[in-house]
């Protein structure tokens, strides 16, 4: 189970990464959120690691 502080960090990282990217529509945001949850579930909960995972997930989203 992810604690409240980690949930807040995940939301902050998600918002920050998706704000910076022009391709962050709902599908991309969902993909990034999923990757963040996966990363946090493995115990990687540092802000830097989460941001890296989020940016990597966003870069894998196809452009239209």
PDB file of C-alpha atoms in Angstrom:
ATOM      1  CA  UNK A   1       0.000   0.000   0.000  1.00  0.00           C
ATOM      2  CA  UNK A   2       1.289   3.438  -0.892  1.00  0.00           C
ATOM      3  CA  UNK A   3       1.253   5.934   1.971  1.00  0.00           C
ATOM      4  CA  UNK A   4      -0.228   9.422   1.844  1.00  0.00           C
ATOM      5  CA  UNK A   5       3.107  11.225   1.490  1.00  0.00           C
ATOM      6  CA  UNK A   6       4.104   9.015  -1.442  1.00  0.00           C
ATOM      7  CA  UNK A   7       0.727   9.565  -3.105  1.00  0.00           C
ATOM      8  CA  UNK A   8       1.254  13.311  -2.835  1.00  0.00           C
ATOM      9  CA  UNK A   9       4.723  12.967  -4.342  1.00  0.00           C
ATOM     10  CA  UNK A  10       3.369  10.831  -7.205  1.00  0.00           C
ATOM     11  CA  UNK A  11       0.700  13.428  -7.998  1.00  0.00           C
ATOM     12  CA  UNK A  12       3.261  16.245  -7.894  1.00  0.00           C
ATOM     13  CA  UNK A  13       5.624  14.400 -10.241  1.00  0.00           C
ATOM     14  CA  UNK A  14       2.768  13.494 -12.589  1.00  0.00           C
ATOM     15  CA  UNK A  15       1.561  17.096 -12.750  1.00  0.00           C
ATOM     16  CA  UNK A  16       5.077  18.471 -13.188  1.00  0.00           C
ATOM     17  CA  UNK A  17       6.088  16.090 -15.964  1.00  0.00           C
ATOM     18  CA  UNK A  18       2.788  16.353 -17.820  1.00  0.00           C
ATOM     19  CA  UNK A  19       2.727  20.147 -17.558  1.00  0.00           C
ATOM     20  CA  UNK A  20       6.112  20.339 -19.235  1.00  0.00           C
ATOM     21  CA  UNK A  21       5.151  18.018 -22.093  1.00  0.00           C
ATOM     22  CA  UNK A  22       2.936  19.099 -24.983  1.00  0.00           C
ATOM     23  CA  UNK A  23       1.825  15.490 -25.575  1.00  0.00           C
ATOM     24  CA  UNK A  24       0.220  14.888 -22.209  1.00  0.00           C
ATOM     25  CA  UNK A  25      -3.408  14.257 -23.098  1.00  0.00           C
ATOM     26  CA  UNK A  26      -5.433  11.784 -21.052  1.00  0.00           C
ATOM     27  CA  UNK A  27      -3.897   8.660 -22.624  1.00  0.00           C
ATOM     28  CA  UNK A  28      -0.349   9.859 -22.071  1.00  0.00           C
ATOM     29  CA  UNK A  29      -1.151  11.026 -18.551  1.00  0.00           C
ATOM     30  CA  UNK A  30      -2.613   7.600 -17.776  1.00  0.00           C
ATOM     31  CA  UNK A  31       0.514   5.880 -19.101  1.00  0.00           C
ATOM     32  CA  UNK A  32       2.769   8.114 -17.009  1.00  0.00           C
ATOM     33  CA  UNK A  33       0.635   7.566 -13.894  1.00  0.00           C
ATOM     34  CA  UNK A  34       0.761   3.818 -14.405  1.00  0.00           C
ATOM     35  CA  UNK A  35       4.546   3.877 -14.707  1.00  0.00           C
ATOM     36  CA  UNK A  36       4.816   6.014 -11.577  1.00  0.00           C
ATOM     37  CA  UNK A  37       2.711   3.550  -9.598  1.00  0.00           C
ATOM     38  CA  UNK A  38       4.782   0.653 -10.909  1.00  0.00           C
ATOM     39  CA  UNK A  39       8.005   2.401  -9.933  1.00  0.00           C
ATOM     40  CA  UNK A  40       6.743   3.319  -6.454  1.00  0.00           C
ATOM     41  CA  UNK A  41       5.466  -0.220  -5.893  1.00  0.00           C
ATOM     42  CA  UNK A  42       9.024  -1.485  -6.392  1.00  0.00           C
ATOM     43  CA  UNK A  43      10.167   0.856  -3.630  1.00  0.00           C
ATOM     44  CA  UNK A  44      11.716   3.527  -5.864  1.00  0.00           C
ATOM     45  CA  UNK A  45      10.140   6.554  -4.246  1.00  0.00           C
ATOM     46  CA  UNK A  46      12.819   9.209  -4.572  1.00  0.00           C
ATOM     47  CA  UNK A  47      11.640  12.252  -6.507  1.00  0.00           C
ATOM     48  CA  UNK A  48      14.513  11.928  -8.979  1.00  0.00           C
ATOM     49  CA  UNK A  49      13.778   8.264  -9.756  1.00  0.00           C
ATOM     50  CA  UNK A  50      10.071   8.963 -10.139  1.00  0.00           C
ATOM     51  CA  UNK A  51      10.689  11.913 -12.461  1.00  0.00           C
ATOM     52  CA  UNK A  52      13.003   9.789 -14.583  1.00  0.00           C
ATOM     53  CA  UNK A  53      10.394   7.026 -14.824  1.00  0.00           C
ATOM     54  CA  UNK A  54       7.696   9.567 -15.712  1.00  0.00           C
ATOM     55  CA  UNK A  55       9.802  11.234 -18.401  1.00  0.00           C
ATOM     56  CA  UNK A  56      10.706   7.863 -19.877  1.00  0.00           C
ATOM     57  CA  UNK A  57       7.043   6.856 -19.993  1.00  0.00           C
ATOM     58  CA  UNK A  58       6.117  10.152 -21.638  1.00  0.00           C
ATOM     59  CA  UNK A  59       8.844   9.743 -24.243  1.00  0.00           C
ATOM     60  CA  UNK A  60       7.347   6.357 -25.204  1.00  0.00           C
ATOM     61  CA  UNK A  61       3.982   7.941 -26.053  1.00  0.00           C
ATOM     62  CA  UNK A  62       3.538   8.058 -29.822  1.00  0.00           C
ATOM     63  CA  UNK A  63       3.297  11.501 -31.382  1.00  0.00           C
ATOM     64  CA  UNK A  64       0.434  12.327 -33.694  1.00  0.00           C
TER      65      UNK A  64
END
